[in-house]
Coordinates of C-alpha atoms in Angstrom, one line a residue:
M1 CA 69.2 35.7 14.9
K2 CA 66.3 38.0 14.3
V3 CA 62.8 36.9 15.5
F4 CA 59.8 37.8 13.3
S5 CA 56.2 38.0 14.0
V6 CA 53.7 36.3 11.8
R7 CA 52.5 39.7 10.5
E8 CA 56.1 40.6 9.6
I9 CA 56.8 37.4 7.8
N10 CA 53.5 37.6 5.8
R11 CA 54.3 41.2 4.9
I12 CA 57.7 40.2 3.6
I13 CA 56.3 37.4 1.5
K14 CA 53.6 39.7 0.1
D15 CA 56.2 42.4 -0.8
L16 CA 58.4 39.8 -2.5
I17 CA 55.5 38.5 -4.6
D18 CA 54.0 41.9 -5.4
N19 CA 57.4 43.1 -6.5
E20 CA 58.2 40.1 -8.6
V21 CA 57.5 41.2 -12.2
I22 CA 57.6 37.7 -13.6
L23 CA 54.4 36.9 -11.6
E24 CA 52.4 39.7 -13.1
D25 CA 50.1 39.2 -16.1
I26 CA 51.0 35.6 -16.6
V27 CA 49.2 32.7 -18.3
V28 CA 48.9 29.3 -16.6
T29 CA 47.4 26.1 -18.1
G30 CA 46.1 23.3 -16.0
E31 CA 43.3 20.9 -15.3
L32 CA 40.3 22.0 -13.2
S33 CA 40.1 19.7 -10.2
S34 CA 37.5 21.8 -8.4
F35 CA 35.2 24.7 -9.4
S36 CA 32.5 26.6 -7.6
I37 CA 30.8 30.0 -7.9
T38 CA 29.5 32.1 -5.0
R39 CA 28.0 35.5 -5.8
D40 CA 29.9 35.8 -9.1
V41 CA 33.1 34.8 -7.5
A42 CA 34.7 31.6 -8.8
Y43 CA 36.9 29.5 -6.6
F44 CA 38.8 26.7 -8.3
T45 CA 42.0 24.7 -8.4
L46 CA 44.4 24.1 -11.2
K47 CA 46.4 21.0 -11.3
D48 CA 48.9 19.0 -13.3
T49 CA 50.4 15.7 -12.5
D50 CA 51.7 16.4 -9.0
N51 CA 50.9 20.1 -8.2
L52 CA 47.9 22.3 -7.2
L53 CA 47.3 26.0 -7.6
S54 CA 44.5 27.8 -5.8
C55 CA 42.7 30.3 -8.0
V56 CA 40.0 33.0 -7.7
Q57 CA 38.2 35.0 -10.4
F58 CA 35.9 37.9 -9.6
H59 CA 32.9 38.7 -11.7
C60 CA 32.9 35.2 -13.2
K61 CA 30.1 34.9 -15.8
R62 CA 30.2 31.2 -16.6
E63 CA 30.8 27.8 -15.1
F64 CA 33.4 25.2 -16.1
L65 CA 33.4 21.5 -15.5
I66 CA 35.8 19.6 -13.3
G67 CA 38.4 17.9 -15.6
D68 CA 38.4 20.7 -18.2
M69 CA 41.8 21.9 -19.3
V70 CA 41.9 25.7 -19.1
E71 CA 44.2 28.6 -19.8
C72 CA 44.1 31.3 -17.2
R73 CA 45.5 34.8 -17.4
G74 CA 46.1 36.8 -14.2
N75 CA 48.5 37.7 -11.3
I76 CA 49.9 35.8 -8.4
K77 CA 48.8 37.4 -5.1
Y78 CA 49.5 36.6 -1.4
Y79 CA 46.9 37.4 1.2
P80 CA 48.6 37.9 4.6
K81 CA 45.3 37.7 6.5
G82 CA 44.7 34.1 5.4
G83 CA 48.3 33.2 4.8
K84 CA 47.4 32.0 1.4
L85 CA 48.9 32.4 -2.1
T86 CA 46.3 32.7 -4.8
F87 CA 46.3 33.1 -8.5
N88 CA 43.9 36.0 -9.3
V89 CA 42.5 35.1 -12.6
L90 CA 41.4 37.9 -15.0
S91 CA 40.2 35.6 -17.8
I92 CA 39.8 31.9 -18.4
Q93 CA 39.2 29.8 -21.5
E94 CA 39.0 26.1 -22.3
C95 CA 41.9 24.5 -24.1
G96 CA 41.0 20.8 -23.9
Q97 CA 40.1 18.1 -21.5
G98 CA 42.2 17.0 -18.4
E99 CA 43.8 13.6 -18.2
L100 CA 42.0 12.6 -15.0
Y101 CA 38.6 13.5 -16.5
K102 CA 39.5 11.6 -19.6
Q103 CA 40.2 8.5 -17.5
F104 CA 36.9 9.0 -15.6
I105 CA 34.9 9.3 -18.9
E106 CA 36.7 6.3 -20.5
L107 CA 36.0 4.0 -17.5
K108 CA 32.4 5.3 -17.2
N109 CA 31.7 4.4 -20.9
K110 CA 33.4 1.0 -20.5
L111 CA 31.4 0.0 -17.5
E112 CA 28.2 1.4 -18.9
K113 CA 28.5 -0.7 -22.1
E114 CA 28.9 -3.8 -19.8
G115 CA 25.5 -2.9 -18.3
M116 CA 26.9 -2.3 -14.8
F117 CA 24.8 0.9 -14.4
S118 CA 21.5 -0.8 -15.4
D119 CA 18.5 -0.5 -13.1
L120 CA 18.0 -4.2 -13.7
Y121 CA 20.8 -4.9 -11.2
K122 CA 19.8 -2.3 -8.6
I123 CA 18.8 -3.8 -5.2
P124 CA 15.9 -1.9 -3.6
I125 CA 16.7 -0.2 -0.3
P126 CA 14.6 -1.8 2.5
K127 CA 11.8 0.4 3.9
F128 CA 12.5 -0.5 7.5
V129 CA 16.3 -0.8 8.1
K130 CA 17.4 -2.2 11.4
S131 CA 21.2 -1.7 11.0
I132 CA 23.6 -0.1 8.6
G133 CA 27.3 -0.6 7.8
V134 CA 29.2 2.6 7.1
V135 CA 32.5 2.5 5.3
T136 CA 34.3 5.8 6.1
S137 CA 37.0 7.4 8.2
K138 CA 36.2 7.2 11.9
T139 CA 37.9 10.6 12.5
G140 CA 36.0 12.4 9.8
A141 CA 33.0 14.7 10.2
V142 CA 31.0 12.6 7.8
L143 CA 30.5 9.8 10.4
Q144 CA 29.3 12.3 12.9
D145 CA 26.8 13.8 10.4
I146 CA 25.4 10.3 9.8
K147 CA 25.2 9.6 13.6
N148 CA 23.4 12.9 14.2
V149 CA 20.7 12.1 11.6
V150 CA 20.2 8.5 12.9
S151 CA 20.0 9.8 16.5
R152 CA 17.4 12.4 15.5
R153 CA 15.2 10.1 13.4
N154 CA 15.6 6.6 15.0
P155 CA 18.0 6.1 17.8
S156 CA 17.3 2.3 17.8
L157 CA 19.0 1.9 14.4
E158 CA 22.3 0.2 14.9
I159 CA 25.4 1.6 13.2
F160 CA 28.5 -0.5 12.3
V161 CA 31.6 1.4 11.1
Y162 CA 34.5 0.1 9.0
D163 CA 37.4 2.6 9.5
A164 CA 38.7 3.3 6.0
Q165 CA 40.9 5.9 4.4
V166 CA 38.8 7.7 1.9
Q167 CA 41.6 9.7 0.2
G168 CA 45.1 8.8 -1.0
K169 CA 46.7 5.6 -2.3
Y170 CA 45.3 3.3 0.4
A171 CA 41.7 4.4 0.0
V172 CA 40.7 2.0 -2.8
N173 CA 41.9 -1.1 -0.9
D174 CA 40.3 0.1 2.4
V175 CA 36.9 0.8 0.8
I176 CA 37.0 -2.6 -1.1
Q177 CA 37.7 -4.4 2.2
G178 CA 35.0 -2.4 4.0
I179 CA 32.3 -3.3 1.4
T180 CA 33.4 -7.0 1.4
Y181 CA 33.4 -7.1 5.2
F182 CA 29.8 -5.8 5.5
D183 CA 28.6 -7.9 2.6
N184 CA 29.5 -11.0 4.6
L185 CA 28.2 -9.6 7.9
T186 CA 24.6 -10.9 8.5
D187 CA 23.8 -8.2 11.1
V188 CA 24.0 -5.4 8.4
D189 CA 21.0 -4.6 6.2
V190 CA 22.4 -1.7 4.1
I191 CA 26.0 -0.5 3.3
I192 CA 26.9 3.2 3.0
V193 CA 30.2 4.3 1.5
A194 CA 30.7 7.9 2.6
R195 CA 33.1 10.8 2.4
G196 CA 32.9 14.6 2.1
G197 CA 33.4 16.7 -1.0
G198 CA 36.7 17.3 -2.7
S199 CA 38.4 17.9 -5.9
L200 CA 38.5 15.4 -8.8
E201 CA 41.8 14.0 -7.7
D202 CA 40.5 13.7 -4.1
L203 CA 37.6 11.6 -5.4
M204 CA 39.7 9.5 -7.8
P205 CA 39.8 6.4 -5.4
F206 CA 36.0 6.1 -6.0
N207 CA 36.6 6.1 -9.8
D208 CA 38.6 2.9 -9.5
E209 CA 37.6 -0.1 -11.8
E210 CA 38.3 -2.8 -9.2
L211 CA 36.2 -0.9 -6.6
A212 CA 33.4 -0.5 -9.1
R213 CA 33.3 -4.3 -9.8
V214 CA 33.3 -5.2 -6.1
A215 CA 30.4 -2.8 -5.5
F216 CA 28.5 -4.3 -8.5
I217 CA 28.7 -7.9 -7.2
C218 CA 27.8 -6.8 -3.6
N219 CA 24.8 -8.8 -2.4
K220 CA 23.5 -6.2 -0.1
P221 CA 22.0 -2.8 -0.9
L222 CA 24.8 -0.3 -1.4
I223 CA 24.5 3.4 -1.2
S224 CA 27.2 5.8 -2.5
A225 CA 27.4 9.0 -0.5
V226 CA 30.6 10.4 -1.8
G227 CA 31.3 14.1 -2.2
H228 CA 28.7 16.9 -2.5
E229 CA 25.6 16.9 -4.6
T230 CA 27.4 18.2 -7.7
D231 CA 30.2 15.5 -7.4
F232 CA 29.9 12.3 -9.3
S233 CA 32.0 9.2 -9.2
I234 CA 32.0 5.8 -10.9
L235 CA 30.9 4.3 -7.5
D236 CA 27.7 6.5 -7.8
F237 CA 26.7 4.8 -11.0
V238 CA 27.5 1.2 -9.9
S239 CA 25.8 1.4 -6.5
D240 CA 22.2 0.6 -5.9
L241 CA 21.5 4.2 -4.9
R242 CA 23.4 7.5 -5.0
A243 CA 22.8 9.9 -2.2
P244 CA 23.8 13.6 -2.8
T245 CA 25.5 13.8 0.7
P246 CA 26.3 11.4 3.6
S247 CA 23.6 13.0 5.7
A248 CA 21.1 12.4 2.9
A249 CA 22.1 8.7 2.8
A250 CA 21.3 8.5 6.5
E251 CA 17.9 10.2 5.9
I252 CA 17.2 7.6 3.2
V253 CA 17.9 4.5 5.3
T254 CA 16.5 5.8 8.6
F255 CA 12.8 5.7 8.9
D256 CA 11.5 8.3 11.4
K257 CA 10.4 6.3 14.4
T258 CA 8.2 9.1 15.8
E259 CA 6.6 9.5 12.4
L260 CA 6.0 5.8 12.2
I261 CA 4.5 5.7 15.7
N262 CA 2.2 8.6 14.8
K263 CA 1.2 6.9 11.5
I264 CA 0.4 3.7 13.4
K265 CA -1.7 5.8 15.8
D266 CA -3.5 7.5 12.9
L267 CA -4.1 4.1 11.2
K268 CA -5.4 2.7 14.5
S269 CA -7.7 5.7 15.0
N270 CA -8.9 5.5 11.4
F271 CA -9.4 1.8 11.7
S272 CA -11.5 2.3 14.9
K273 CA -13.5 5.1 13.1
N274 CA -14.1 2.8 10.1
I275 CA -15.2 -0.1 12.3
L276 CA -17.6 2.2 14.2
Y277 CA -18.9 3.6 10.9
M278 CA -19.3 0.1 9.5
I279 CA -21.1 -1.1 12.7
E280 CA -23.4 2.0 12.5
E281 CA -24.0 1.4 8.9
K282 CA -24.7 -2.3 9.3
S283 CA -26.9 -1.5 12.3
Y284 CA -28.9 0.9 10.3
D285 CA -29.0 -1.7 7.5
V286 CA -30.2 -4.4 9.9
K287 CA -32.8 -2.1 11.4
Y288 CA -34.0 -1.2 7.9
K289 CA -34.2 -4.8 6.9
L290 CA -35.9 -5.8 10.2
S291 CA -38.4 -3.0 9.6
S292 CA -38.9 -4.1 6.0
L293 CA -39.2 -7.7 7.2
S294 CA -41.7 -6.8 9.9
S295 CA -43.7 -4.8 7.4
S296 CA -43.5 -7.7 5.0
V297 CA -44.5 -10.2 7.6
Q298 CA -47.4 -8.0 8.8
D299 CA -48.5 -7.7 5.2
N300 CA -48.3 -11.4 4.8
I301 CA -50.3 -11.9 8.0
N302 CA -52.9 -9.4 6.8
D303 CA -53.1 -11.1 3.5
A304 CA -53.4 -14.5 5.2
I305 CA -56.2 -13.2 7.5
M306 CA -58.0 -11.7 4.6
D307 CA -57.6 -15.0 2.7
I308 CA -58.8 -17.0 5.7
N309 CA -61.8 -14.6 6.1
E310 CA -62.7 -15.0 2.5
K311 CA -62.4 -18.7 2.7
F312 CA -64.5 -18.7 5.9
I313 CA -67.1 -16.6 4.1
L314 CA -67.0 -18.9 1.1
C315 CA -67.1 -22.0 3.4
D316 CA -70.0 -20.5 5.4
K317 CA -71.8 -19.7 2.1
N318 CA -71.2 -23.2 0.9
I319 CA -72.4 -24.7 4.2
N320 CA -75.5 -22.6 4.1
T321 CA -76.1 -23.7 0.5
M322 CA -75.6 -27.3 1.5
I323 CA -77.9 -26.9 4.5
T324 CA -80.5 -25.3 2.3
N325 CA -80.1 -28.0 -0.3
A326 CA -80.3 -30.7 2.4
T327 CA -83.3 -29.1 4.0
H328 CA -85.0 -29.0 0.6
C329 CA -84.1 -32.7 0.1
V330 CA -85.4 -33.5 3.6
D331 CA -88.6 -31.6 3.0
K332 CA -89.0 -33.3 -0.3
S333 CA -88.4 -36.7 1.2
I334 CA -90.8 -35.9 4.1
K335 CA -93.4 -35.0 1.5
T336 CA -92.7 -38.2 -0.4
L337 CA -92.8 -40.3 2.8
D338 CA -96.0 -38.5 3.8
V339 CA -97.5 -39.4 0.5
L340 CA -96.4 -43.0 1.0
N341 CA -97.4 -43.1 4.7
P342 CA -99.8 -46.0 5.3
A343 CA -101.6 -43.9 7.9
R344 CA -102.8 -41.6 5.1
L345 CA -104.4 -44.7 3.5
L346 CA -105.9 -45.7 6.8
N347 CA -107.5 -42.3 7.1
K348 CA -109.1 -42.9 3.8
G349 CA -110.8 -46.1 5.0
Y350 CA -108.2 -48.6 4.0
S351 CA -106.9 -51.3 6.4
I352 CA -103.7 -53.2 6.9
V353 CA -104.0 -57.0 7.3
T354 CA -101.1 -59.1 8.5
V355 CA -100.4 -62.7 9.4
N356 CA -97.8 -63.3 11.9
D357 CA -96.8 -59.6 11.5
D358 CA -96.1 -60.1 7.8
S359 CA -98.1 -58.8 4.9
I360 CA -100.6 -61.3 3.6
N361 CA -100.1 -62.9 0.3
A362 CA -101.4 -66.0 -1.4
T363 CA -98.7 -68.3 0.0
N364 CA -98.5 -67.3 3.7
V365 CA -102.2 -67.3 4.7
N366 CA -104.4 -70.3 5.1
V367 CA -107.9 -71.0 6.4
G368 CA -107.8 -71.0 10.1
D369 CA -104.9 -68.6 10.4
E370 CA -105.3 -65.7 12.8
I371 CA -104.9 -62.3 11.2
K372 CA -104.7 -58.8 12.3
V373 CA -106.7 -56.0 10.8
I374 CA -105.5 -52.5 11.4
A375 CA -108.0 -49.8 10.6
N376 CA -107.8 -46.1 11.1
D377 CA -108.2 -46.1 14.9
V378 CA -108.7 -49.8 15.7
K379 CA -106.9 -53.1 15.6
I380 CA -109.0 -56.3 15.0
H381 CA -108.0 -59.9 15.6
A382 CA -109.8 -62.3 13.2
K383 CA -109.5 -65.8 11.9
V384 CA -109.6 -66.9 8.2
T385 CA -112.7 -68.9 7.5
K386 CA -112.4 -69.0 3.7
K387 CA -109.6 -68.5 1.1
E388 CA -110.3 -68.1 -2.6
K389 CA -108.5 -66.6 -5.6
R390 CA -109.5 -63.3 -6.9
C391 CA -110.6 -63.3 -10.5

């Protein structure tokens, strides 16, 4: 038995294919299950019910949509270096819509009419998430990508993982069970369903109607992180939020602990500055008001002193006037008294006659009574010898 090297086997396969006339300038129809362009080179996959064909087209000038039915003309080539058989496409044109894509559009339209995509039913993602439940394969790179993001941004965030197949016939049931499990687990704040990119048939489990309805009735915030940014699934539309990639989903639910701490420090610093500013402003305001109050009080004191001085002056004036008036009255009274003073009469030669120290009148003096006669400078004691009426 001859033993071949890999190089020899690849060379034999290449020669067989290159020399097979039937594989030259052929036309193949199929459904696009993947399509991407890099530097004018298109890489895509044609599929039918059970088969796939890898294709490449150089100098591609337009893009096609996954699910399109296309007709491709070209040659079958085998590349020994990569050990890969590829259909080198020279031209491509649409010839209808693929069955899988039709199913996707029909289900999308059905659920959209039922209102399952409406923002009214979207649950907001909490700002500060403490724990997440991830429905994905434990052996896939997706889980590690999520862990790397969480570890970088907030290591204290707890991650629960439900190991689920995310491709193949068991994927739908596994993902449904994972969502249901985390929806009933009180320790989980947010659920992420995640897997990497793939062709339309690879993502078909996430276009399942039963899965869509389970996601719709989920009571916890659900994020769909299925495929790459350009990949869309029914789960994306039903979920509360669609993340372009699993890593982006981790970024969304994970608040940056360091950033939060720095923000708290900034808030604390700003708060302290504001308090000091307010104290300084209020202190200035108090000083200004005290100064104004002191000035106002001093003005009031000065006004009161002036008012008191004016009243003292007026009072002094009134007192002087009263004293003057009183002095005038006294002088007038003295003059009046002086006029009425009996001494003045005595000086004129009149005398005062009394009986028993009373003035004499017709009734209180009789003959024989002793009387006193007061002249200007002499007092005479006499006796009444005769009493008669004056005509």
